[in-house]
Amino acid sequence: MANREALRELQARLASRLQAARAEGMSVAWLAVQAAGRKYLFPLSQSGEIVPLTHVQPVPYAVNWFKGVVNIRGGLFGVVDLASFMSAETGESIQNSPASEPSVVTLNAALDVNCALQVDALSGLRGVDAFTQSHGPAEGSPAFFGNVFVDSAGEAWQEINLRILSQSPQFLSISA
């Protein structure tokens, strides 16, 4: 119960910081998330709402990374397990460490896809000033991989272009 309350507080803080950043024109560019030990950056302009993951209705005959559908404020959203999807796309194995309170990040309504990405942890908002260096994606990476940013602790954060991801045939094909 305390974890759920802490998650709500984090979401409220992120929402207020995002509102302030838009109002003040700050250089906040990404929502930082983690999935299966990997660190990802979602462009704020392509990200939507953050909500706790609850009551997912499974969909039969779907690929294993498509968890089902969930009702978010009266709209149906398909839920994609980001870690499992990335594993299927890159061929890398994932550390299966289920989050105690997973969240979903919806894609911005402008992308025209009712989808939410399941993540293990929210890591706040990041701007370019939070990183010491960056480089392009590795050779052979999926088209939706953007730059890799490295923070002062030496941690690598992979930028994900949600617009390209949401239009990729692999992402849109959920039948098993």
PDB file of C-alpha atoms in Angstrom:
ATOM      1  CA  MET A   1       0.000   0.000   0.000  1.00  0.00           C
ATOM      2  CA  ALA A   2       2.858   2.377   0.814  1.00  0.00           C
ATOM      3  CA  ASN A   3       4.427   1.590  -2.580  1.00  0.00           C
ATOM      4  CA  ARG A   4       1.190   2.479  -4.343  1.00  0.00           C
ATOM      5  CA  GLU A   5       1.021   5.792  -2.474  1.00  0.00           C
ATOM      6  CA  ALA A   6       4.673   6.528  -3.300  1.00  0.00           C
ATOM      7  CA  LEU A   7       3.969   5.779  -6.978  1.00  0.00           C
ATOM      8  CA  ARG A   8       1.024   8.183  -6.959  1.00  0.00           C
ATOM      9  CA  GLU A   9       3.208  10.868  -5.389  1.00  0.00           C
ATOM     10  CA  LEU A  10       5.929  10.309  -8.010  1.00  0.00           C
ATOM     11  CA  GLN A  11       3.368  10.528 -10.799  1.00  0.00           C
ATOM     12  CA  ALA A  12       1.955  13.743  -9.326  1.00  0.00           C
ATOM     13  CA  ARG A  13       5.461  15.259  -9.054  1.00  0.00           C
ATOM     14  CA  LEU A  14       6.296  14.233 -12.629  1.00  0.00           C
ATOM     15  CA  ALA A  15       3.034  15.718 -13.892  1.00  0.00           C
ATOM     16  CA  SER A  16       3.633  19.012 -12.086  1.00  0.00           C
ATOM     17  CA  ARG A  17       7.267  19.176 -13.301  1.00  0.00           C
ATOM     18  CA  LEU A  18       6.129  18.458 -16.838  1.00  0.00           C
ATOM     19  CA  GLN A  19       3.507  21.206 -16.588  1.00  0.00           C
ATOM     20  CA  ALA A  20       6.110  23.632 -15.223  1.00  0.00           C
ATOM     21  CA  ALA A  21       8.600  22.675 -17.940  1.00  0.00           C
ATOM     22  CA  ARG A  22       6.049  23.364 -20.663  1.00  0.00           C
ATOM     23  CA  ALA A  23       5.078  26.680 -19.074  1.00  0.00           C
ATOM     24  CA  GLU A  24       8.662  27.861 -18.559  1.00  0.00           C
ATOM     25  CA  GLY A  25      10.092  26.440 -21.774  1.00  0.00           C
ATOM     26  CA  MET A  26      12.704  24.390 -19.911  1.00  0.00           C
ATOM     27  CA  SER A  27      14.917  21.979 -21.814  1.00  0.00           C
ATOM     28  CA  VAL A  28      13.270  18.829 -20.501  1.00  0.00           C
ATOM     29  CA  ALA A  29      13.256  16.432 -23.400  1.00  0.00           C
ATOM     30  CA  TRP A  30      12.606  12.903 -22.123  1.00  0.00           C
ATOM     31  CA  LEU A  31      10.752  10.731 -19.687  1.00  0.00           C
ATOM     32  CA  ALA A  32      13.307   8.278 -18.270  1.00  0.00           C
ATOM     33  CA  VAL A  33      12.082   4.730 -17.591  1.00  0.00           C
ATOM     34  CA  GLN A  34      13.548   1.330 -16.823  1.00  0.00           C
ATOM     35  CA  ALA A  35      12.510  -2.116 -18.035  1.00  0.00           C
ATOM     36  CA  ALA A  36      14.302  -5.363 -17.157  1.00  0.00           C
ATOM     37  CA  GLY A  37      17.418  -3.526 -16.040  1.00  0.00           C
ATOM     38  CA  ARG A  38      17.651  -1.456 -19.239  1.00  0.00           C
ATOM     39  CA  LYS A  39      17.318   2.327 -19.257  1.00  0.00           C
ATOM     40  CA  TYR A  40      15.207   4.101 -21.871  1.00  0.00           C
ATOM     41  CA  LEU A  41      14.320   7.684 -22.781  1.00  0.00           C
ATOM     42  CA  PHE A  42      10.906   8.501 -24.262  1.00  0.00           C
ATOM     43  CA  PRO A  43      10.570  11.916 -25.955  1.00  0.00           C
ATOM     44  CA  LEU A  44       8.054  13.944 -23.963  1.00  0.00           C
ATOM     45  CA  SER A  45       6.332  15.137 -27.128  1.00  0.00           C
ATOM     46  CA  GLN A  46       5.568  11.500 -27.999  1.00  0.00           C
ATOM     47  CA  SER A  47       4.716  10.299 -24.480  1.00  0.00           C
ATOM     48  CA  GLY A  48       1.307  10.399 -22.913  1.00  0.00           C
ATOM     49  CA  GLU A  49      -0.065   9.635 -19.494  1.00  0.00           C
ATOM     50  CA  ILE A  50       1.606   7.567 -16.762  1.00  0.00           C
ATOM     51  CA  VAL A  51      -0.676   5.237 -14.796  1.00  0.00           C
ATOM     52  CA  PRO A  52      -0.229   2.214 -12.528  1.00  0.00           C
ATOM     53  CA  LEU A  53      -0.775  -1.083 -14.323  1.00  0.00           C
ATOM     54  CA  THR A  54      -4.017  -2.672 -13.151  1.00  0.00           C
ATOM     55  CA  HIS A  55      -6.625  -5.081 -14.485  1.00  0.00           C
ATOM     56  CA  VAL A  56      -5.081  -6.106 -17.803  1.00  0.00           C
ATOM     57  CA  GLN A  57      -7.508  -8.200 -19.835  1.00  0.00           C
ATOM     58  CA  PRO A  58      -5.481 -10.832 -21.723  1.00  0.00           C
ATOM     59  CA  VAL A  59      -5.990 -11.240 -25.471  1.00  0.00           C
ATOM     60  CA  PRO A  60      -5.938 -14.795 -26.834  1.00  0.00           C
ATOM     61  CA  TYR A  61      -3.573 -15.755 -29.646  1.00  0.00           C
ATOM     62  CA  ALA A  62      -1.343 -12.714 -29.154  1.00  0.00           C
ATOM     63  CA  VAL A  63       2.449 -12.637 -29.050  1.00  0.00           C
ATOM     64  CA  ASN A  64       3.961 -12.989 -25.574  1.00  0.00           C
ATOM     65  CA  TRP A  65       5.019  -9.310 -25.329  1.00  0.00           C
ATOM     66  CA  PHE A  66       1.432  -8.110 -25.863  1.00  0.00           C
ATOM     67  CA  LYS A  67      -0.062  -8.360 -22.386  1.00  0.00           C
ATOM     68  CA  GLY A  68      -3.647  -7.457 -23.274  1.00  0.00           C
ATOM     69  CA  VAL A  69      -5.862  -4.414 -23.010  1.00  0.00           C
ATOM     70  CA  VAL A  70      -6.541  -2.031 -20.164  1.00  0.00           C
ATOM     71  CA  ASN A  71      -9.121   0.686 -19.593  1.00  0.00           C
ATOM     72  CA  ILE A  72      -7.496   4.070 -18.974  1.00  0.00           C
ATOM     73  CA  ARG A  73      -9.971   6.869 -18.345  1.00  0.00           C
ATOM     74  CA  GLY A  74     -12.617   5.196 -20.471  1.00  0.00           C
ATOM     75  CA  GLY A  75     -10.338   4.352 -23.411  1.00  0.00           C
ATOM     76  CA  LEU A  76      -9.022   0.902 -24.320  1.00  0.00           C
ATOM     77  CA  PHE A  77      -5.249   0.683 -24.652  1.00  0.00           C
ATOM     78  CA  GLY A  78      -3.166  -2.270 -25.756  1.00  0.00           C
ATOM     79  CA  VAL A  79      -0.422  -3.032 -23.234  1.00  0.00           C
ATOM     80  CA  VAL A  80       3.037  -3.928 -24.546  1.00  0.00           C
ATOM     81  CA  ASP A  81       5.631  -5.307 -22.145  1.00  0.00           C
ATOM     82  CA  LEU A  82       8.547  -3.105 -23.211  1.00  0.00           C
ATOM     83  CA  ALA A  83      11.256  -5.465 -21.937  1.00  0.00           C
ATOM     84  CA  SER A  84       9.810  -8.505 -23.743  1.00  0.00           C
ATOM     85  CA  PHE A  85       9.269  -6.548 -26.945  1.00  0.00           C
ATOM     86  CA  MET A  86      12.842  -5.231 -26.902  1.00  0.00           C
ATOM     87  CA  SER A  87      14.141  -8.735 -26.286  1.00  0.00           C
ATOM     88  CA  ALA A  88      12.196 -10.023 -29.296  1.00  0.00           C
ATOM     89  CA  GLU A  89      13.450  -7.129 -31.464  1.00  0.00           C
ATOM     90  CA  THR A  90      17.119  -7.177 -30.502  1.00  0.00           C
ATOM     91  CA  GLY A  91      17.531 -10.874 -29.737  1.00  0.00           C
ATOM     92  CA  GLU A  92      19.034 -10.039 -26.347  1.00  0.00           C
ATOM     93  CA  SER A  93      17.871 -11.972 -23.306  1.00  0.00           C
ATOM     94  CA  ILE A  94      16.197 -10.028 -20.520  1.00  0.00           C
ATOM     95  CA  GLN A  95      16.519 -10.180 -16.773  1.00  0.00           C
ATOM     96  CA  ASN A  96      13.122 -11.280 -15.571  1.00  0.00           C
ATOM     97  CA  SER A  97      12.730  -9.246 -12.413  1.00  0.00           C
ATOM     98  CA  PRO A  98       9.062  -8.334 -12.161  1.00  0.00           C
ATOM     99  CA  ALA A  99       8.412  -4.887 -10.744  1.00  0.00           C
ATOM    100  CA  SER A 100       6.391  -4.717  -7.559  1.00  0.00           C
ATOM    101  CA  GLU A 101       4.364  -1.803  -8.938  1.00  0.00           C
ATOM    102  CA  PRO A 102       4.693  -1.715 -12.741  1.00  0.00           C
ATOM    103  CA  SER A 103       3.423   1.334 -14.590  1.00  0.00           C
ATOM    104  CA  VAL A 104       2.354   2.004 -18.127  1.00  0.00           C
ATOM    105  CA  VAL A 105       3.191   5.018 -20.253  1.00  0.00           C
ATOM    106  CA  THR A 106       0.648   5.722 -22.963  1.00  0.00           C
ATOM    107  CA  LEU A 107       1.733   6.962 -26.343  1.00  0.00           C
ATOM    108  CA  ASN A 108       0.720  10.515 -27.150  1.00  0.00           C
ATOM    109  CA  ALA A 109      -2.747  10.727 -28.709  1.00  0.00           C
ATOM    110  CA  ALA A 110      -1.202  12.514 -31.716  1.00  0.00           C
ATOM    111  CA  LEU A 111       0.489   9.221 -32.668  1.00  0.00           C
ATOM    112  CA  ASP A 112      -2.979   7.733 -33.265  1.00  0.00           C
ATOM    113  CA  VAL A 113      -2.229   4.407 -31.553  1.00  0.00           C
ATOM    114  CA  ASN A 114      -4.050   3.434 -28.356  1.00  0.00           C
ATOM    115  CA  CYS A 115      -1.071   1.752 -26.777  1.00  0.00           C
ATOM    116  CA  ALA A 116       0.652   1.782 -23.413  1.00  0.00           C
ATOM    117  CA  LEU A 117       4.181   0.553 -22.702  1.00  0.00           C
ATOM    118  CA  GLN A 118       4.659  -1.428 -19.495  1.00  0.00           C
ATOM    119  CA  VAL A 119       7.779  -0.354 -17.607  1.00  0.00           C
ATOM    120  CA  ASP A 120       9.305  -1.494 -14.313  1.00  0.00           C
ATOM    121  CA  ALA A 121      10.290   1.911 -12.959  1.00  0.00           C
ATOM    122  CA  LEU A 122       9.937   5.600 -13.671  1.00  0.00           C
ATOM    123  CA  SER A 123      13.184   7.550 -13.348  1.00  0.00           C
ATOM    124  CA  GLY A 124      11.923  11.094 -13.793  1.00  0.00           C
ATOM    125  CA  LEU A 125      12.429  13.713 -16.453  1.00  0.00           C
ATOM    126  CA  ARG A 126      15.746  14.302 -18.211  1.00  0.00           C
ATOM    127  CA  GLY A 127      17.170  17.066 -20.358  1.00  0.00           C
ATOM    128  CA  VAL A 128      20.335  17.106 -22.418  1.00  0.00           C
ATOM    129  CA  ASP A 129      22.162  18.696 -19.484  1.00  0.00           C
ATOM    130  CA  ALA A 130      21.730  15.426 -17.533  1.00  0.00           C
ATOM    131  CA  PHE A 131      24.134  13.631 -19.854  1.00  0.00           C
ATOM    132  CA  THR A 132      27.863  13.910 -20.443  1.00  0.00           C
ATOM    133  CA  GLN A 133      28.025  12.338 -23.885  1.00  0.00           C
ATOM    134  CA  SER A 134      25.974  10.730 -26.616  1.00  0.00           C
ATOM    135  CA  HIS A 135      26.472   8.603 -29.695  1.00  0.00           C
ATOM    136  CA  GLY A 136      24.343   7.033 -32.375  1.00  0.00           C
ATOM    137  CA  PRO A 137      22.654   3.662 -32.005  1.00  0.00           C
ATOM    138  CA  ALA A 138      24.652   0.477 -32.472  1.00  0.00           C
ATOM    139  CA  GLU A 139      24.984  -0.990 -35.946  1.00  0.00           C
ATOM    140  CA  GLY A 140      21.966  -3.130 -36.815  1.00  0.00           C
ATOM    141  CA  SER A 141      19.731  -1.562 -34.154  1.00  0.00           C
ATOM    142  CA  PRO A 142      15.994  -1.294 -34.769  1.00  0.00           C
ATOM    143  CA  ALA A 143      14.886   1.822 -36.690  1.00  0.00           C
ATOM    144  CA  PHE A 144      13.158   3.251 -33.612  1.00  0.00           C
ATOM    145  CA  PHE A 145      16.401   3.417 -31.611  1.00  0.00           C
ATOM    146  CA  GLY A 146      17.642   6.983 -31.304  1.00  0.00           C
ATOM    147  CA  ASN A 147      20.884   8.136 -29.761  1.00  0.00           C
ATOM    148  CA  VAL A 148      22.442   6.570 -26.696  1.00  0.00           C
ATOM    149  CA  PHE A 149      23.056   9.099 -23.918  1.00  0.00           C
ATOM    150  CA  VAL A 150      25.531   8.517 -21.083  1.00  0.00           C
ATOM    151  CA  ASP A 151      24.993  10.196 -17.723  1.00  0.00           C
ATOM    152  CA  SER A 152      27.643  11.306 -15.217  1.00  0.00           C
ATOM    153  CA  ALA A 153      27.454   7.907 -13.473  1.00  0.00           C
ATOM    154  CA  GLY A 154      28.400   6.175 -16.724  1.00  0.00           C
ATOM    155  CA  GLU A 155      24.910   4.689 -17.236  1.00  0.00           C
ATOM    156  CA  ALA A 156      23.741   4.396 -20.850  1.00  0.00           C
ATOM    157  CA  TRP A 157      20.204   5.486 -21.727  1.00  0.00           C
ATOM    158  CA  GLN A 158      18.703   4.384 -25.046  1.00  0.00           C
ATOM    159  CA  GLU A 159      16.392   6.921 -26.680  1.00  0.00           C
ATOM    160  CA  ILE A 160      13.272   5.358 -28.223  1.00  0.00           C
ATOM    161  CA  ASN A 161      11.460   7.216 -30.998  1.00  0.00           C
ATOM    162  CA  LEU A 162       7.867   6.332 -30.107  1.00  0.00           C
ATOM    163  CA  ARG A 163       6.521   7.641 -33.423  1.00  0.00           C
ATOM    164  CA  ILE A 164       8.696   5.239 -35.428  1.00  0.00           C
ATOM    165  CA  LEU A 165       8.060   2.427 -32.934  1.00  0.00           C
ATOM    166  CA  SER A 166       4.289   2.856 -33.151  1.00  0.00           C
ATOM    167  CA  GLN A 167       4.385   2.573 -36.951  1.00  0.00           C
ATOM    168  CA  SER A 168       6.782  -0.380 -37.226  1.00  0.00           C
ATOM    169  CA  PRO A 169       5.224  -3.553 -38.648  1.00  0.00           C
ATOM    170  CA  GLN A 170       6.690  -5.679 -35.831  1.00  0.00           C
ATOM    171  CA  PHE A 171       5.029  -3.498 -33.194  1.00  0.00           C
ATOM    172  CA  LEU A 172       1.687  -3.474 -34.967  1.00  0.00           C
ATOM    173  CA  SER A 173       1.623  -7.277 -35.522  1.00  0.00           C
ATOM    174  CA  ILE A 174       0.378  -8.783 -32.287  1.00  0.00           C
ATOM    175  CA  SER A 175      -0.983 -12.085 -33.533  1.00  0.00           C
ATOM    176  CA  ALA A 176       1.022 -15.132 -32.504  1.00  0.00           C
TER     177      ALA A 176
END
